[in-house]
GROMACS .gro file of C-alpha atoms in nm:
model
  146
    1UNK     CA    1  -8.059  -5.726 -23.079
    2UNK     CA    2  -8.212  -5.448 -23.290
    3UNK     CA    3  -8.284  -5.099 -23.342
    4UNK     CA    4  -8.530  -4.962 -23.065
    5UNK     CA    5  -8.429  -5.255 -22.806
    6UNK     CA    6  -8.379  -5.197 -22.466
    7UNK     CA    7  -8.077  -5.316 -22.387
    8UNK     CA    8  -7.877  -5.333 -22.067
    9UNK     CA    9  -7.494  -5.267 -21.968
   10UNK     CA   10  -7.387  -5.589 -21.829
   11UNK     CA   11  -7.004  -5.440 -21.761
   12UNK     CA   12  -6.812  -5.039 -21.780
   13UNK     CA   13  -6.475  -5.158 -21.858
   14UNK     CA   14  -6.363  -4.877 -21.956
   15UNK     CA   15  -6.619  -4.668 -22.000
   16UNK     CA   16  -6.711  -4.603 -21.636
   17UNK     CA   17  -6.772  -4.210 -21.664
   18UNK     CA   18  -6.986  -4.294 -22.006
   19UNK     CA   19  -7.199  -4.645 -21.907
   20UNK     CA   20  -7.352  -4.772 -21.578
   21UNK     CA   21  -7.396  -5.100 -21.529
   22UNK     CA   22  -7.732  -5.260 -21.529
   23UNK     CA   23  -7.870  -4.941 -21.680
   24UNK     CA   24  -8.093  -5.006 -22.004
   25UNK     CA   25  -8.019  -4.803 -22.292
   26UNK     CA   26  -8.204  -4.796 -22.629
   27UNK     CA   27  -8.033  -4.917 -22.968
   28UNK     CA   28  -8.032  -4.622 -23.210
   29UNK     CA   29  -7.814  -4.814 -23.436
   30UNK     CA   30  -7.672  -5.155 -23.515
   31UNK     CA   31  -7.391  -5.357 -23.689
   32UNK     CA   32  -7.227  -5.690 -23.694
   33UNK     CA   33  -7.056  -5.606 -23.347
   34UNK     CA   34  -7.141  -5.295 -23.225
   35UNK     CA   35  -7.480  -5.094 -23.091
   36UNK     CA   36  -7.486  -4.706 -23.087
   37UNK     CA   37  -7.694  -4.573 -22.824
   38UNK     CA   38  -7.680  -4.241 -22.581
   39UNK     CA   39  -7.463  -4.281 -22.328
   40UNK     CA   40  -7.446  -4.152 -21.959
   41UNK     CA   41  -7.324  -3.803 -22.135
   42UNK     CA   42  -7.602  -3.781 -22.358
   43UNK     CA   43  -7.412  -3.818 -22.656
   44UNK     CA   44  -7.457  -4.134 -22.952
   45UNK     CA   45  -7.150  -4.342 -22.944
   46UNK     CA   46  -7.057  -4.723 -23.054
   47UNK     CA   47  -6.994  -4.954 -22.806
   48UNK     CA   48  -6.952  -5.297 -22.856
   49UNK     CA   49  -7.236  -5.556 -22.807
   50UNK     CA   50  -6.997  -5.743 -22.541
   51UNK     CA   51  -7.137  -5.479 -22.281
   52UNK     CA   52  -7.481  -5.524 -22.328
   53UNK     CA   53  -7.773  -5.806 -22.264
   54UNK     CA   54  -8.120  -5.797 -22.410
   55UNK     CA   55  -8.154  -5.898 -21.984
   56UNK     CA   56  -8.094  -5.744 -21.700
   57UNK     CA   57  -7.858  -5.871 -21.437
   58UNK     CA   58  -7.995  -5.903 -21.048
   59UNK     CA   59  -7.913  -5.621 -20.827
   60UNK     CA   60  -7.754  -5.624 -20.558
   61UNK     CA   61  -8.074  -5.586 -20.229
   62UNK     CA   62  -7.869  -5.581 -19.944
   63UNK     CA   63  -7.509  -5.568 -19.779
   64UNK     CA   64  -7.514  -5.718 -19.456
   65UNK     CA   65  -7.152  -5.719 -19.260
   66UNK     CA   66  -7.229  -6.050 -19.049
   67UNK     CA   67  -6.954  -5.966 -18.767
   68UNK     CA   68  -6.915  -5.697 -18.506
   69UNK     CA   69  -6.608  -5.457 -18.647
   70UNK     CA   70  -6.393  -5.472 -18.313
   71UNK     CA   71  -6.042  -5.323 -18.441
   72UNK     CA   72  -6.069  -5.126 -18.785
   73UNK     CA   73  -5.697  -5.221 -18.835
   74UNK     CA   74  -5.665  -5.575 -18.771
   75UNK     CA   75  -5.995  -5.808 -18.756
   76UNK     CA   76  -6.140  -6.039 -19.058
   77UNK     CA   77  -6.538  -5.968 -19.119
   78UNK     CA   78  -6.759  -6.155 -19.268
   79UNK     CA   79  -7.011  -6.028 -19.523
   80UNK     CA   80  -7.321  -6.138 -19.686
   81UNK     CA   81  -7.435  -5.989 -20.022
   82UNK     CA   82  -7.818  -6.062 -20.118
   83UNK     CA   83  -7.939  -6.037 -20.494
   84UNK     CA   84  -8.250  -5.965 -20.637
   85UNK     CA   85  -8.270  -6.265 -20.783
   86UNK     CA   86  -8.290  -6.422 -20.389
   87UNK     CA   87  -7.906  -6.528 -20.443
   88UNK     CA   88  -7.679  -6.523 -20.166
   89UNK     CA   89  -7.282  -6.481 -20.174
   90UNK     CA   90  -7.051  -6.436 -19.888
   91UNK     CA   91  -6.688  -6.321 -19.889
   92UNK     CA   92  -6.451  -6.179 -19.592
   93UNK     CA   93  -6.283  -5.902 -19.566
   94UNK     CA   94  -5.921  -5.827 -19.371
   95UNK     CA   95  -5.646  -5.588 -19.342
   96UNK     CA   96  -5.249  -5.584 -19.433
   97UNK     CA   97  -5.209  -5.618 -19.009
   98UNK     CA   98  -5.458  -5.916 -18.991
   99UNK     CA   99  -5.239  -6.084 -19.250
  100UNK     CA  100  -4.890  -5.992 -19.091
  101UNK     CA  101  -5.034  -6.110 -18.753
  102UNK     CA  102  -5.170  -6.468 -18.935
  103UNK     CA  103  -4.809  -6.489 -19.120
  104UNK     CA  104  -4.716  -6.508 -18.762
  105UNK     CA  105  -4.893  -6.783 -18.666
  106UNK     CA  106  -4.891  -6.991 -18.977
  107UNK     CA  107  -4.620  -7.018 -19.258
  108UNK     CA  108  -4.888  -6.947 -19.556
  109UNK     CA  109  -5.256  -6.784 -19.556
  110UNK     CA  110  -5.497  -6.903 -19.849
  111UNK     CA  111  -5.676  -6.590 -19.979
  112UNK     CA  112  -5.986  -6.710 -20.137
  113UNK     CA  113  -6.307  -6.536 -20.094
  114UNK     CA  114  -6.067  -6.261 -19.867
  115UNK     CA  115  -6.030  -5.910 -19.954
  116UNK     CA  116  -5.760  -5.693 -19.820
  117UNK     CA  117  -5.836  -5.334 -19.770
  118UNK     CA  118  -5.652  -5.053 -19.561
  119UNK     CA  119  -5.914  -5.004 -19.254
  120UNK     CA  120  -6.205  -5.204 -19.172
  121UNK     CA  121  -6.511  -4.961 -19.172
  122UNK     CA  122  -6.922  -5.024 -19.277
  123UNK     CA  123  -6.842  -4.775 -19.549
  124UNK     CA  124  -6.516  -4.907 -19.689
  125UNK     CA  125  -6.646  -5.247 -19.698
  126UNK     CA  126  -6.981  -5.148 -19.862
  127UNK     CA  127  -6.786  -4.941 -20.164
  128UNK     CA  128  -6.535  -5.237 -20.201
  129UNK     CA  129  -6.776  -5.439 -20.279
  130UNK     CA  130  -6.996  -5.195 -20.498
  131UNK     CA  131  -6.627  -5.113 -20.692
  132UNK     CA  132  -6.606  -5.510 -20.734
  133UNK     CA  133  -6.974  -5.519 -20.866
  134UNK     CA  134  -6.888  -5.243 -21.066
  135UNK     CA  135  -6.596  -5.395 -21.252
  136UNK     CA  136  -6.758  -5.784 -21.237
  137UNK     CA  137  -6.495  -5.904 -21.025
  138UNK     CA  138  -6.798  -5.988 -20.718
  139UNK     CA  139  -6.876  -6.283 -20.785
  140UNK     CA  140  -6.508  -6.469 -20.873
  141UNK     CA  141  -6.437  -6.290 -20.504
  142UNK     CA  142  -6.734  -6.443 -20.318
  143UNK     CA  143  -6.818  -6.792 -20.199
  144UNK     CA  144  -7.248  -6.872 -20.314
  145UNK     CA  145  -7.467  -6.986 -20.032
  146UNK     CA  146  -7.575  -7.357 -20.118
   0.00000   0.00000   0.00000
């Protein structure tokens, strides 16, 4: 990295209202861990070089729920996200009832690649998974397409 790169955020953490991620940003000046650039509010601040990439990560193309949504309180959908980069993850989503009724049934339910939200909807489902992109927690939450 050097002055007058284009660089791109790879992660917010904490900087969510300053940074968007994938977004390239120009390198006005640079030190042994940090870049200052111009931020989201148009002002030059230091950020460190842990949030940027000299490349950009894939975006994500599509978010395709794979199941028909037949009770917004208690179901488990399946989802498939696609990447511009032709990558394909998949994850399920559930509710707090969907687990109760399973804990039911069974005396333990594994929750890998599941994520629990409060009502089943196309646009809850679509902003969980844009908040998870958001914060890089996706793709430790999704199972890749082989």
């Amino acid at each position: 990295m050097k002055i007058n790169d284009k660089i791109y955020c790879k992660d917010v953490g904490g900087y969510s209202s300053q940074l968007t991620k994938r977004e390239s940003y120009i390198i006005k000046e640079i030190n042994d861990a940090n870049v200052r650039i111009q931020n989201n509010e148009g002002r030059l601040r230091w950020y460190s070089k842990f949030y940027f990439s000299l490349n950009n990560e894939p975006e994500i193309i599509s978010i395709n729920i794979d199941d028909t949504i037949e009770n917004i309180e208690s179901d488990a959908i399946e989802v498939t996200i696609t990447f511009s980069d032709k990558a394909k993850y998949w994850m399920t989503f559930t509710t707090p009832k969907y687990l109760d009724k399973m804990l039911d049934e069974e005396s333990y339910f594994s929750s890998k690649h599941f994520i629990i939200i409060k009502s089943l909807t196309e646009e809850s489902i679509k902003l969980t998974v844009l908040k998870l992109d958001e914060q890089n927690e996706l793709i430790e939450n999704c199972k890749k397409y082989e």
